[in-house]
Short mmCIF file of C-alpha atoms in Angstrom, two decimals:
data_model
loop_
_atom_site.label_atom_id
_atom_site.label_comp_id
_atom_site.label_asym_id
_atom_site.label_seq_id
_atom_site.Cartn_x
_atom_site.Cartn_y
_atom_site.Cartn_z
CA MET A 1 0.00 0.00 0.00
CA SER A 2 1.53 3.35 -1.01
CA THR A 3 -1.16 5.81 0.05
CA VAL A 4 -3.59 6.28 2.89
CA PRO A 5 -7.14 6.07 1.54
CA SER A 6 -9.87 8.00 3.33
CA ASN A 7 -11.09 4.80 5.01
CA HIS A 8 -7.64 3.99 6.45
CA PRO A 9 -7.82 3.80 10.27
CA TYR A 10 -5.27 6.63 10.61
CA TYR A 11 -6.57 8.96 7.91
CA LYS A 12 -8.17 11.45 10.32
CA GLU A 13 -5.21 11.27 12.70
CA LEU A 14 -2.83 12.08 9.84
CA GLU A 15 -4.97 14.98 8.61
CA ILE A 16 -5.34 16.57 12.06
CA ALA A 17 -1.67 16.03 12.95
CA SER A 18 -0.54 17.49 9.62
CA ILE A 19 -2.59 20.68 9.72
CA ALA A 20 -1.84 21.20 13.43
CA VAL A 21 1.89 20.96 12.69
CA MET A 22 1.44 23.22 9.65
CA ARG A 23 -0.32 25.86 11.79
CA THR A 24 2.33 25.76 14.51
CA SER A 25 5.14 25.76 11.94
CA ILE A 26 3.89 29.11 10.64
CA LEU A 27 3.77 30.47 14.20
CA THR A 28 7.20 29.16 15.23
CA LYS A 29 8.86 30.22 11.97
CA GLU A 30 7.65 33.81 12.38
CA LEU A 31 8.78 33.85 16.00
CA SER A 32 12.17 32.29 15.25
CA ASP A 33 12.82 34.80 12.48
CA SER A 34 11.88 37.63 14.82
CA ILE A 35 14.07 36.41 17.68
CA ALA A 36 17.03 35.70 15.43
CA THR A 37 16.74 39.23 14.01
CA THR A 38 16.31 41.13 17.25
CA GLN A 39 17.87 38.76 19.84
CA LYS A 40 15.50 40.37 22.32
CA SER A 41 12.62 39.16 24.49
CA GLY A 42 10.66 35.92 24.29
CA THR A 43 12.80 33.70 26.47
CA HIS A 44 12.94 32.58 30.05
CA THR A 45 15.26 30.06 31.59
CA LYS A 46 14.46 26.66 33.08
CA ASP A 47 16.32 25.32 36.11
CA ASP A 48 18.59 23.41 33.73
CA LYS A 49 19.35 26.71 31.95
CA SER A 50 17.96 25.57 28.59
CA PRO A 51 16.04 28.42 26.94
CA VAL A 52 12.30 28.00 26.52
CA THR A 53 10.34 30.39 24.35
CA ILE A 54 6.77 31.48 24.19
CA GLY A 55 6.67 29.45 20.98
CA ASP A 56 6.87 26.24 23.02
CA TYR A 57 3.78 27.18 25.00
CA ALA A 58 1.82 28.41 21.98
CA SER A 59 2.72 25.39 19.87
CA GLN A 60 1.82 22.89 22.60
CA ALA A 61 -1.45 24.69 23.36
CA ILE A 62 -2.55 24.62 19.70
CA ILE A 63 -1.66 20.98 19.08
CA ASN A 64 -3.02 19.67 22.39
CA HIS A 65 -6.28 21.52 21.78
CA ALA A 66 -6.60 19.98 18.31
CA ILE A 67 -5.95 16.46 19.61
CA LYS A 68 -8.44 16.78 22.47
CA LEU A 69 -11.09 18.20 20.15
CA ASN A 70 -10.78 15.37 17.64
CA PHE A 71 -9.68 12.45 19.82
CA PRO A 72 -11.02 13.21 23.32
CA GLU A 73 -10.03 9.82 24.76
CA ASP A 74 -6.36 10.13 23.74
CA GLU A 75 -3.69 11.15 26.21
CA ILE A 76 -0.74 13.42 25.37
CA VAL A 77 2.88 13.27 26.54
CA GLY A 78 4.03 16.88 26.12
CA GLU A 79 7.20 18.67 27.07
CA GLU A 80 5.73 21.76 28.70
CA ASP A 81 3.33 22.66 31.51
CA ALA A 82 1.63 26.00 32.22
CA GLU A 83 3.00 26.58 35.73
CA VAL A 84 5.07 29.64 34.76
CA LEU A 85 2.21 31.13 32.74
CA ARG A 86 -0.29 30.70 35.57
CA LYS A 87 1.81 32.68 38.09
CA ASP A 88 0.30 35.96 39.20
CA ASN A 89 3.47 37.95 38.62
CA ALA A 90 4.97 40.15 35.90
CA GLU A 91 6.70 37.29 34.11
CA GLY A 92 3.60 35.09 34.02
CA LYS A 93 1.36 37.91 32.83
CA ASP A 94 3.81 39.08 30.18
CA LEU A 95 4.41 35.61 28.77
CA SER A 96 0.69 34.79 28.83
CA ALA A 97 -0.19 37.94 26.90
CA LYS A 98 2.44 37.16 24.26
CA VAL A 99 1.30 33.55 23.91
CA LEU A 100 -2.33 34.60 23.46
CA GLU A 101 -1.30 37.24 20.92
CA ILE A 102 0.67 34.90 18.65
CA ILE A 103 -1.95 32.14 18.92
CA SER A 104 -4.72 34.57 17.94
CA ASP A 105 -2.62 35.80 15.04
CA VAL A 106 -1.88 32.36 13.58
CA GLN A 107 -5.50 31.24 14.06
CA SER A 108 -6.52 34.25 11.99
CA GLN A 109 -3.89 33.49 9.34
CA THR A 110 -5.02 29.86 9.08
CA SER A 111 -8.75 30.26 9.67
CA GLN A 112 -9.44 27.45 7.18
CA TYR A 113 -8.31 25.02 9.91
CA ASN A 114 -10.53 26.37 12.69
CA ASP A 115 -13.35 23.91 12.04
CA ARG A 116 -10.97 20.98 12.59
CA LEU A 117 -8.37 22.37 15.01
CA GLY A 118 -10.64 24.63 17.02
CA LYS A 119 -9.74 28.06 18.39
CA LEU A 120 -8.18 29.10 21.68
CA GLU A 121 -9.94 32.25 22.82
CA ASN A 122 -8.37 33.22 26.15
CA GLU A 123 -5.49 32.61 28.53
CA ALA A 124 -7.38 30.14 30.75
CA GLU A 125 -8.09 27.91 27.74
CA ILE A 126 -4.43 28.10 26.76
CA TYR A 127 -3.24 27.04 30.24
CA ASP A 128 -5.64 24.10 30.35
CA SER A 129 -4.65 23.01 26.86
CA ILE A 130 -0.92 23.09 27.63
CA ASP A 131 -1.50 21.02 30.77
CA LEU A 132 -3.19 18.26 28.75
CA GLY A 133 0.38 17.12 28.00
CA ASN A 134 0.76 15.56 31.47
CA SER A 135 0.35 11.91 30.46
CA GLN A 136 3.01 9.50 31.73
CA GLY A 137 2.72 7.33 28.60
CA GLY A 138 3.22 3.60 29.04
CA SER A 139 2.99 0.31 27.21
CA LYS A 140 -0.80 0.08 26.99
CA GLY A 141 -3.33 2.20 25.17
CA ARG A 142 -2.99 5.13 22.85
CA PHE A 143 -1.27 8.46 23.36
CA TRP A 144 0.49 11.22 21.44
CA ALA A 145 4.08 12.39 22.03
CA LEU A 146 4.67 16.07 21.28
CA ASP A 147 7.78 18.21 21.10
CA PRO A 148 6.35 21.68 20.40
CA ILE A 149 9.74 23.07 19.40
CA ASP A 150 12.52 20.52 19.08
CA GLY A 151 15.94 22.14 18.83
CA THR A 152 15.44 25.23 20.98
CA LYS A 153 18.95 26.59 20.39
CA GLY A 154 18.58 26.22 16.63
CA PHE A 155 15.22 27.97 16.94
CA LEU A 156 16.80 30.89 18.78
CA ARG A 157 19.61 31.11 16.20
CA GLY A 158 17.15 31.17 13.30
CA ASP A 159 18.59 27.80 12.24
CA GLN A 160 17.17 24.26 12.27
CA PHE A 161 14.32 23.25 14.57
CA ALA A 162 11.21 21.11 14.22
CA VAL A 163 7.64 20.66 15.43
CA CYS A 164 7.31 16.93 16.15
CA LEU A 165 4.16 14.90 16.80
CA ALA A 166 3.77 11.12 17.00
CA LEU A 167 0.96 8.70 17.77
CA ILE A 168 1.90 5.70 19.92
CA GLU A 169 -0.27 2.62 20.44
CA ASP A 170 0.65 -0.07 22.96
CA GLY A 171 4.22 1.20 23.05
CA LYS A 172 4.70 1.30 19.25
CA VAL A 173 4.87 4.43 17.12
CA VAL A 174 2.21 4.17 14.40
CA LEU A 175 2.23 7.70 12.94
CA GLY A 176 4.60 10.64 12.90
CA VAL A 177 4.53 14.17 11.51
CA ILE A 178 7.48 16.59 11.59
CA GLY A 179 7.45 20.19 10.41
CA CYS A 180 10.89 21.63 9.57
CA PRO A 181 10.36 25.36 8.91
CA ASN A 182 13.99 26.21 8.02
CA LEU A 183 15.10 23.02 6.27
CA PRO A 184 16.15 23.53 2.62
CA ALA A 185 14.93 20.96 0.10
CA THR A 186 18.48 19.81 -0.71
CA VAL A 187 21.11 19.11 1.95
CA ILE A 188 24.55 18.02 0.74
CA SER A 189 26.88 19.23 3.51
CA ASN A 190 27.10 21.84 6.24
CA GLU A 191 28.21 24.36 3.63
CA GLU A 192 26.00 23.24 0.76
CA MET A 193 22.23 23.46 1.25
CA SER A 194 19.81 24.79 -1.33
CA GLY A 195 16.20 24.88 -2.50
CA THR A 196 12.94 25.96 -0.96
CA LYS A 197 12.98 26.16 2.84
CA GLY A 198 10.29 24.34 4.81
CA GLY A 199 9.53 20.63 4.74
CA LEU A 200 6.63 18.55 6.09
CA PHE A 201 7.55 14.91 6.75
CA SER A 202 4.93 12.25 7.48
CA ALA A 203 5.02 8.52 8.16
CA VAL A 204 2.33 5.92 8.77
CA ARG A 205 3.16 2.40 9.88
CA GLY A 206 3.03 -0.02 6.97
CA VAL A 207 2.36 2.78 4.47
CA GLY A 208 5.64 4.67 4.07
CA SER A 209 7.32 8.02 4.60
CA PHE A 210 6.40 11.14 2.67
CA TYR A 211 7.64 14.69 2.06
CA SER A 212 5.94 17.85 0.88
CA ASN A 213 6.64 21.57 0.96
CA LEU A 214 5.55 22.96 4.33
CA PHE A 215 4.40 26.41 3.30
CA ASP A 216 3.11 26.23 -0.29
CA LYS A 217 -0.28 24.70 0.46
CA GLN A 218 -3.40 25.90 2.19
CA ASP A 219 -4.63 22.57 3.51
CA PHE A 220 -3.90 18.88 4.06
CA THR A 221 -2.45 17.14 1.02
CA PRO A 222 -3.32 13.44 0.71
CA LEU A 223 -0.26 11.19 0.73
CA ALA A 224 -0.98 10.15 -2.85
CA GLU A 225 -0.05 13.70 -3.86
CA GLN A 226 3.08 13.88 -1.69
CA GLU A 227 6.58 12.64 -2.52
CA LYS A 228 7.32 9.18 -1.16
CA ILE A 229 10.83 9.17 0.28
CA LYS A 230 13.35 6.37 0.73
CA MET A 231 16.71 6.08 2.42
CA THR A 232 19.74 5.32 0.30
CA GLN A 233 21.51 2.02 0.94
CA HIS A 234 25.12 3.20 0.79
CA THR A 235 27.70 1.11 2.64
CA SER A 236 31.17 2.29 1.54
CA PRO A 237 32.96 4.88 3.73
CA GLU A 238 33.48 7.07 0.66
CA SER A 239 29.75 7.43 0.00
CA LEU A 240 28.36 7.52 3.55
CA LYS A 241 27.17 10.71 5.21
CA VAL A 242 26.57 11.06 8.93
CA VAL A 243 24.16 13.45 10.69
CA GLU A 244 24.97 14.59 14.20
CA GLY A 245 23.78 17.27 16.58
CA VAL A 246 25.19 20.77 16.70
CA GLU A 247 25.42 20.94 20.49
CA LYS A 248 28.29 19.03 22.08
CA GLY A 249 26.30 18.88 25.32
CA HIS A 250 23.70 16.60 23.74
CA SER A 251 26.01 13.87 22.43
CA SER A 252 29.66 12.89 22.53
CA HIS A 253 31.23 14.27 19.36
CA SER A 254 34.62 12.80 20.29
CA THR A 255 33.19 9.28 20.59
CA GLN A 256 31.31 9.77 17.33
CA SER A 257 34.56 10.82 15.64
CA GLN A 258 36.18 7.56 16.77
CA ILE A 259 33.22 5.59 15.37
CA LYS A 260 33.57 7.24 11.96
CA ASP A 261 37.26 6.42 12.04
CA LYS A 262 36.41 2.79 12.87
CA LEU A 263 33.99 2.73 9.91
CA GLY A 264 36.84 3.71 7.60
CA PHE A 265 36.14 7.38 6.94
CA ASN A 266 39.02 9.33 5.41
CA ASN A 267 40.33 12.00 7.80
CA GLU A 268 40.61 14.46 4.93
CA THR A 269 36.97 14.12 3.84
CA VAL A 270 35.12 13.17 7.05
CA SER A 271 34.19 16.78 7.85
CA LYS A 272 32.46 17.11 4.46
CA GLN A 273 30.62 13.84 5.15
CA THR A 274 29.36 15.01 8.56
CA ILE A 275 26.22 17.17 8.64
CA ASN A 276 25.46 18.97 11.92
CA LEU A 277 21.80 19.76 12.50
CA ASP A 278 19.64 20.58 15.50
CA SER A 279 16.54 18.55 16.39
CA GLN A 280 14.69 15.71 14.64
CA VAL A 281 15.51 17.44 11.37
CA LYS A 282 18.34 14.87 11.38
CA TYR A 283 15.84 12.02 10.99
CA CYS A 284 14.18 13.89 8.12
CA VAL A 285 17.44 14.31 6.20
CA LEU A 286 18.12 10.61 6.75
CA ALA A 287 14.67 9.52 5.56
CA LYS A 288 14.97 11.69 2.45
CA GLY A 289 18.14 9.85 1.43
CA GLN A 290 20.45 12.82 1.97
CA ALA A 291 22.40 11.07 4.74
CA ASP A 292 22.92 7.45 5.78
CA VAL A 293 23.81 7.32 9.48
CA TYR A 294 22.68 9.19 12.60
CA LEU A 295 24.86 9.10 15.72
CA ARG A 296 23.76 10.34 19.13
CA LEU A 297 26.10 8.73 21.62
CA PRO A 298 25.46 9.16 25.35
CA ILE A 299 27.30 11.88 27.23
CA SER A 300 26.83 9.97 30.51
CA ASP A 301 25.87 6.46 31.63
CA THR A 302 22.76 7.75 33.41
CA TYR A 303 21.29 10.05 30.75
CA ARG A 304 18.04 8.88 29.17
CA GLU A 305 16.36 10.41 26.13
CA LYS A 306 12.81 11.79 26.23
CA ILE A 307 10.33 9.92 24.03
CA TRP A 308 9.14 13.12 22.31
CA ASP A 309 12.69 13.74 21.03
CA HIS A 310 12.66 10.57 18.90
CA ALA A 311 9.16 9.12 18.37
CA ALA A 312 8.20 10.88 15.13
CA GLY A 313 11.69 10.53 13.67
CA ASN A 314 11.77 6.85 14.59
CA ILE A 315 8.82 5.88 12.38
CA LEU A 316 9.99 8.21 9.62
CA VAL A 317 13.27 6.28 9.34
CA TYR A 318 11.68 2.82 9.62
CA GLU A 319 9.10 3.57 6.96
CA SER A 320 11.74 4.95 4.60
CA GLY A 321 13.88 1.81 4.77
CA GLY A 322 16.09 2.37 7.79
CA LEU A 323 16.64 1.06 11.30
CA VAL A 324 16.88 2.86 14.65
CA GLY A 325 18.25 1.48 17.91
CA ASP A 326 20.24 2.17 21.03
CA ILE A 327 24.02 1.73 21.20
CA HIS A 328 23.52 -2.06 21.23
CA GLY A 329 21.22 -2.05 18.21
CA ASN A 330 18.09 -2.80 20.25
CA GLU A 331 14.85 -1.17 19.11
CA LEU A 332 13.83 1.90 21.11
CA ASN A 333 10.96 1.21 23.50
CA PHE A 334 8.36 3.98 23.51
CA GLY A 335 6.19 2.17 26.05
CA ASN A 336 8.49 2.80 29.00
CA GLY A 337 6.98 6.10 30.15
CA ARG A 338 8.20 9.60 29.34
CA HIS A 339 11.80 8.43 28.88
CA LEU A 340 13.52 5.81 26.75
CA ASN A 341 15.15 3.21 28.97
CA SER A 342 18.14 2.93 26.67
CA GLN A 343 21.49 4.59 26.10
CA GLY A 344 22.09 6.69 23.03
CA VAL A 345 20.44 6.54 19.62
CA VAL A 346 21.88 5.15 16.40
CA ALA A 347 20.09 5.10 13.04
CA GLY A 348 21.12 4.02 9.58
CA ASN A 349 20.03 2.42 6.37
CA LYS A 350 19.39 -1.32 6.62
CA SER A 351 22.54 -2.18 4.66
CA VAL A 352 24.94 -0.39 6.99
CA PHE A 353 23.17 -0.42 10.38
CA LYS A 354 24.77 -3.63 11.70
CA LYS A 355 28.23 -2.41 10.70
CA VAL A 356 27.64 0.89 12.52
CA ILE A 357 26.47 -0.87 15.69
CA GLU A 358 29.58 -3.07 15.61
CA ALA A 359 31.78 0.04 15.31
CA VAL A 360 29.91 1.67 18.21
CA GLY A 361 30.51 -1.43 20.34
CA ASP A 362 34.23 -1.54 19.46
CA VAL A 363 34.76 2.11 20.37
CA LEU A 364 32.75 2.05 23.60
CA GLN A 365 34.47 -1.11 24.82
CA ALA A 366 37.95 0.13 23.97
#
């Protein structure tokens, strides 16, 4: 089966997820461009010092509201809660006003979606919608995993970030949608990227992975009219490309360098074969066949990934002909709660995945 007919069990889920991600991609793109230009307000700091923007709150509020409206029995595992917004102080009031303003603006811009996504009319509705993301997940039943803005530092730089939404049933990802507002159509290396910016990536279990332009359409495009994407099956060190994160604090770049060396990469060309991108954009580049391997090696033995950071990308790679696992090659378990009970993440095309896992094992055991 290559398309999702209207009677497919996930047709409505795909439509709602797609237009919700499209709406929030418009909002987050405008905000990212504004922040990158002015480098001014719109940020507060969590205890862990990672920046969180009003875009996170607005994006989560919009998507949670759409899910609850259309699938009232479904739970949501979301990254944010409304505690800061609810505070009766200057910060809470200021942030709340900004969130309401940008939500109202994008709802007006995309009024054709209001009948399906609903409208958030006031701050109280926004708080309640954000707090719908309090599910603990688990191995039974059906829930959504949402990262309202994945790649916050890329977002603040005006670089790569993504809006990521996945549907999980009994611990398995069955649908994923990723909006990449700043991703060019063609990615060759860190220095060479070209084409229209903005990609929408979708995957449905057993159906495939698909790509379409994020901003050139006014409504949901059936998968039959989207581009079906496939991973390449390169295996030689000369032809392989690796995607990694930008931030050294998120993965061990030194360990990843040793793994590329173990795989036979040439020291003189390895930098051209390594593409550094924030967020689940990395999975999208992989699924589109523009890279072959994704390395995210653990920075500590105790660190565990959040499920919303990988769920949508996971199904996108599987459905495009790739494999995803932990550092031992085991499948990621999305039924373990809000975290993955595994170390690191490695992805690759089916032809090279085993070889990459072997190299990971050799380096980590050395």
